[in-house]
Tab-separated table of C-alpha atoms in Angstrom:
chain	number	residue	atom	x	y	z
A	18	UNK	CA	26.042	180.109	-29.209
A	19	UNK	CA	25.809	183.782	-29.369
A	20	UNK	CA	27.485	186.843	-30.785
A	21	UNK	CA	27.090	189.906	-28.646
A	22	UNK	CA	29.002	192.901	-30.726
A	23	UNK	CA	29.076	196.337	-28.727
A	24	UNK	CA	27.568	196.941	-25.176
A	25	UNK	CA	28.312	200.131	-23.716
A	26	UNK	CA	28.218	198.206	-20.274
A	27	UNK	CA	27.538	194.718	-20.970
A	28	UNK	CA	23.566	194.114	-20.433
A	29	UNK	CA	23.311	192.226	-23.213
A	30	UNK	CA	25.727	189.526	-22.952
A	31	UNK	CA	24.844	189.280	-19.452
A	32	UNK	CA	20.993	188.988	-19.866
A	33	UNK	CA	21.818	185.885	-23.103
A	34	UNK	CA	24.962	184.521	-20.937
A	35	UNK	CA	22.467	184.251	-17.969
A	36	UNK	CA	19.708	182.455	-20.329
A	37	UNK	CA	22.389	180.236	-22.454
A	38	UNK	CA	23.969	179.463	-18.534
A	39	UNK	CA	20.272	178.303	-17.687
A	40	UNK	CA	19.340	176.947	-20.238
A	41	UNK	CA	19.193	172.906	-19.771
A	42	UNK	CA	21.526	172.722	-23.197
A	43	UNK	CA	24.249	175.604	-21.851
A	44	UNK	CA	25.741	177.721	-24.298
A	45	UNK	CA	27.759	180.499	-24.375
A	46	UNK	CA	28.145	184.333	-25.728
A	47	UNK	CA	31.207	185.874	-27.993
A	48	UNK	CA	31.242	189.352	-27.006
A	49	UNK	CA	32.870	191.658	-29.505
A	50	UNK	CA	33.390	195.116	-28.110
A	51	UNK	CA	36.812	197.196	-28.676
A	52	UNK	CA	36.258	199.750	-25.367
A	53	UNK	CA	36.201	202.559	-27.829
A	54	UNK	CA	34.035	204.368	-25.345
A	55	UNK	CA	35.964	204.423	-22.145
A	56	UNK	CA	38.319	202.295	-20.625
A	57	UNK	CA	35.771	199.605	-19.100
A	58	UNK	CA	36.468	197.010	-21.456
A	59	UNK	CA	40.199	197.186	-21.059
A	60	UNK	CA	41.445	194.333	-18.873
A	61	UNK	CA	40.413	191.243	-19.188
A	62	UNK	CA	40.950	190.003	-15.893
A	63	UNK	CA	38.082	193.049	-14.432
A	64	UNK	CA	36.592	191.967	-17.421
A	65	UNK	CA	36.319	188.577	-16.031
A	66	UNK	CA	35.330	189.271	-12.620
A	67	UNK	CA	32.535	191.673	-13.626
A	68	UNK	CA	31.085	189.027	-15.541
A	69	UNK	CA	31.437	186.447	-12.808
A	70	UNK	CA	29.805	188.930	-9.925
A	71	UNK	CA	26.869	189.215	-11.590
A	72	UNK	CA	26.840	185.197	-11.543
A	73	UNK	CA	27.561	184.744	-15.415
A	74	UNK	CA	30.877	182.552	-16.268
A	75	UNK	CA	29.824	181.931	-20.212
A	76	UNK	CA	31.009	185.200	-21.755
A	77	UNK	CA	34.375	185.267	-23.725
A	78	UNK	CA	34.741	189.167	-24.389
A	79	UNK	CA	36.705	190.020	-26.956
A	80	UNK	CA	38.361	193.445	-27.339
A	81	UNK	CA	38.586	194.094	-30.511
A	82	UNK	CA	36.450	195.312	-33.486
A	83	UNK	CA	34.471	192.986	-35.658
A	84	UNK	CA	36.988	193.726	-38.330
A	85	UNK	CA	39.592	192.418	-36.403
A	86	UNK	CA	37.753	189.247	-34.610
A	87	UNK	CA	37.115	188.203	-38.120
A	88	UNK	CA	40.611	187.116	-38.338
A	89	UNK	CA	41.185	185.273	-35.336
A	90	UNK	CA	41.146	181.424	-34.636
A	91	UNK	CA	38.277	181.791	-32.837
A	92	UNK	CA	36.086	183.480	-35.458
A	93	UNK	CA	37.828	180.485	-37.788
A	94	UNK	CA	35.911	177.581	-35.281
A	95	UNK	CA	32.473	179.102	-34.980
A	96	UNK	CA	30.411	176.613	-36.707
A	97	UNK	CA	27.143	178.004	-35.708
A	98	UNK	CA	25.042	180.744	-34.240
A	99	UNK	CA	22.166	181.081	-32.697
A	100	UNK	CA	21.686	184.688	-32.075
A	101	UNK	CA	23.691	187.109	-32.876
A	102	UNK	CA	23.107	191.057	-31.873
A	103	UNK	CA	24.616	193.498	-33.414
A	104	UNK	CA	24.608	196.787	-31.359
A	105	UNK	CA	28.507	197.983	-32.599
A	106	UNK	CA	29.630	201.506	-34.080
A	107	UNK	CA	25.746	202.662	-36.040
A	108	UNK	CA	26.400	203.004	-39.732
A	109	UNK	CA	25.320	201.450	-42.351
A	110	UNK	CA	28.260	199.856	-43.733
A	111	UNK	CA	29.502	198.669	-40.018
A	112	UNK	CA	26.023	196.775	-39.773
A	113	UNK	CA	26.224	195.484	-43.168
A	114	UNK	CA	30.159	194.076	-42.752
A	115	UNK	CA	28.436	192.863	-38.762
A	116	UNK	CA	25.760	190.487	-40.138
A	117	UNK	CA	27.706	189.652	-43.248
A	118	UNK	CA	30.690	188.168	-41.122
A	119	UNK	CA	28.075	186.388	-39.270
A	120	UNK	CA	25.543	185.753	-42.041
A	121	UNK	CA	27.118	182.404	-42.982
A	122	UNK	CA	26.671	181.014	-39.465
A	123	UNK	CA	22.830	181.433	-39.102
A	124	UNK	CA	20.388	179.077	-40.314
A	125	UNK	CA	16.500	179.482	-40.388
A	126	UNK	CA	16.291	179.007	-36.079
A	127	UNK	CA	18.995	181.587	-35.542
A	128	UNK	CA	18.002	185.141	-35.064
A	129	UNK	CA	19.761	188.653	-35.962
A	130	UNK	CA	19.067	191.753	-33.555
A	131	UNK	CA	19.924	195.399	-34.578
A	132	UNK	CA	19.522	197.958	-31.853
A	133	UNK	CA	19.512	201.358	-32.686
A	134	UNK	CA	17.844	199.964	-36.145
A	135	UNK	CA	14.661	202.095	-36.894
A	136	UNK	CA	15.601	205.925	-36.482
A	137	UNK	CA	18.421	207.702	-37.775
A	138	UNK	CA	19.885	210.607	-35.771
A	139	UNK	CA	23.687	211.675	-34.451
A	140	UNK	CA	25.532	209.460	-31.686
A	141	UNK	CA	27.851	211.594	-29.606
A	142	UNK	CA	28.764	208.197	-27.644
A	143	UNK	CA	32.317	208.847	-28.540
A	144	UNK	CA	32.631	212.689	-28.124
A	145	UNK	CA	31.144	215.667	-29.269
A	146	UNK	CA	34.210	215.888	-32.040
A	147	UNK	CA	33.548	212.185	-33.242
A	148	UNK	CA	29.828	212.316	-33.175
A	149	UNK	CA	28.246	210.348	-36.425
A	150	UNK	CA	25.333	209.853	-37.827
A	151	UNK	CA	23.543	206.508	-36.876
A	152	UNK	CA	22.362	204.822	-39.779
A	153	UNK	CA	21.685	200.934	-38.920
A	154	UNK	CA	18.017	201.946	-40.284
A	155	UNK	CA	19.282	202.186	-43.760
A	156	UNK	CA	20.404	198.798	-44.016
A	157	UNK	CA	17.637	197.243	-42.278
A	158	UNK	CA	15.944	198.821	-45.064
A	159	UNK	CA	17.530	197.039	-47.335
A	160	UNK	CA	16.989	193.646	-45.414
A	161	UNK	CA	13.620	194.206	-45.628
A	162	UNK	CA	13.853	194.097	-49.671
A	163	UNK	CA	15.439	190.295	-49.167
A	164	UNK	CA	12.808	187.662	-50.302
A	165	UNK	CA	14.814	185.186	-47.855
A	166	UNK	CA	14.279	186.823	-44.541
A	167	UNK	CA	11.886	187.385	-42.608
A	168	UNK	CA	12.160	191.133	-40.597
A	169	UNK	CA	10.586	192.593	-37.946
A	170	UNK	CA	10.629	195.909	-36.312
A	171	UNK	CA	9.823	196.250	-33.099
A	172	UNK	CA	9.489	199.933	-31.507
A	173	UNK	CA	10.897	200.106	-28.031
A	174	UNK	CA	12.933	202.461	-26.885
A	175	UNK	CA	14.134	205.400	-28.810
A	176	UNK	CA	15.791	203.885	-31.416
A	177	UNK	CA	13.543	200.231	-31.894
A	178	UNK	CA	14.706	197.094	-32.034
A	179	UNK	CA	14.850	194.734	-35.565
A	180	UNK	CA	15.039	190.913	-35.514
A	181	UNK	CA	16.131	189.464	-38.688
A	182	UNK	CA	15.333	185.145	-39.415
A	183	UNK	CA	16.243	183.482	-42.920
A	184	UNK	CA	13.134	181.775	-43.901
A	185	UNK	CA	13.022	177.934	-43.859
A	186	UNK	CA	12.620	177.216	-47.354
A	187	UNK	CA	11.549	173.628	-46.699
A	188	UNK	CA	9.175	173.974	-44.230
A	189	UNK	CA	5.415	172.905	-45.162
């Protein structure tokens, strides 16, 4: 199972749902993403059918935010995760409360990705007047403090790419 939260126009959770849908053990992506961008995310039924034309039936998108999914039913029967890839609104604090929510559900074979995770620098994604200032760096940063995880940057792209792993305590 994976979490997929943001996608400006779905890449991600197509590229997993194509490799879970592949996969010889299946699996299947949560996509969190409100459609705070444009209106592309708005009905589910296009949703649906984009999905399914590019041959990739395994997404549930959800349009919400991450605060709000966290309440559902649905959040309520995840029992595990396997990746999870955080790529939502860049602060800080929204990638903190992101793999917090999620932090529970990962064991030492699941994997965290932050996009957008080794520079900081303004995001106009939303408009020149609600540009921010992305930040996902900062708590990376802290990750990387954790004696339990295992981090990784990797720098592609402009912004770099971070995988996060709990370490397997009882491993030899």
């Amino acid at each position: 199972h994976a979490v997929v939260i943001g996608s400006l126009r779905g890449f991600v959770p197509l590229v997993i749902g194509k490799a879970l849908q592949d996969n010889l053990e299946g699996g299947e992506v949560t996509f969190i993403d409100p459609g705070m961008v444009d209106s592309f995310w708005n009905d589910a039924d296009e949703v649906r059918r984009y999905f399914e034309s590019q041959g990739v039936a395994n997404i549930r998108h959800f349009r919400m935010t991450s605060q709000e999914f966290v309440t559902t039913q649905e959040y309520r029967e995840l029992n595990e995760v396997g990746l999870l890839f955080v790529d939502g609104y860049h602060t800080e604090e929204q990638a903190r409360f992101d793999f917090e929510a999620f932090e529970g559900l990962l064991d030492h074979r699941s994997f965290a990705l932050f996009h957008d995770s080794m520079v900081v620098r303004p995001d106009k994604v939303y408009g020149e007047e609600n540009a921010y200032e992305m930040r996902v760096k900062y708590f990376v940063d802290h990750l990387k403090s954790d004696a339990n995880l295992q981090v990784m940057d990797l720098p592609f792209g402009v912004s770099g790419l971070t995988l996060v792993r709990k370490i397997d305590r009882n491993a030899p």
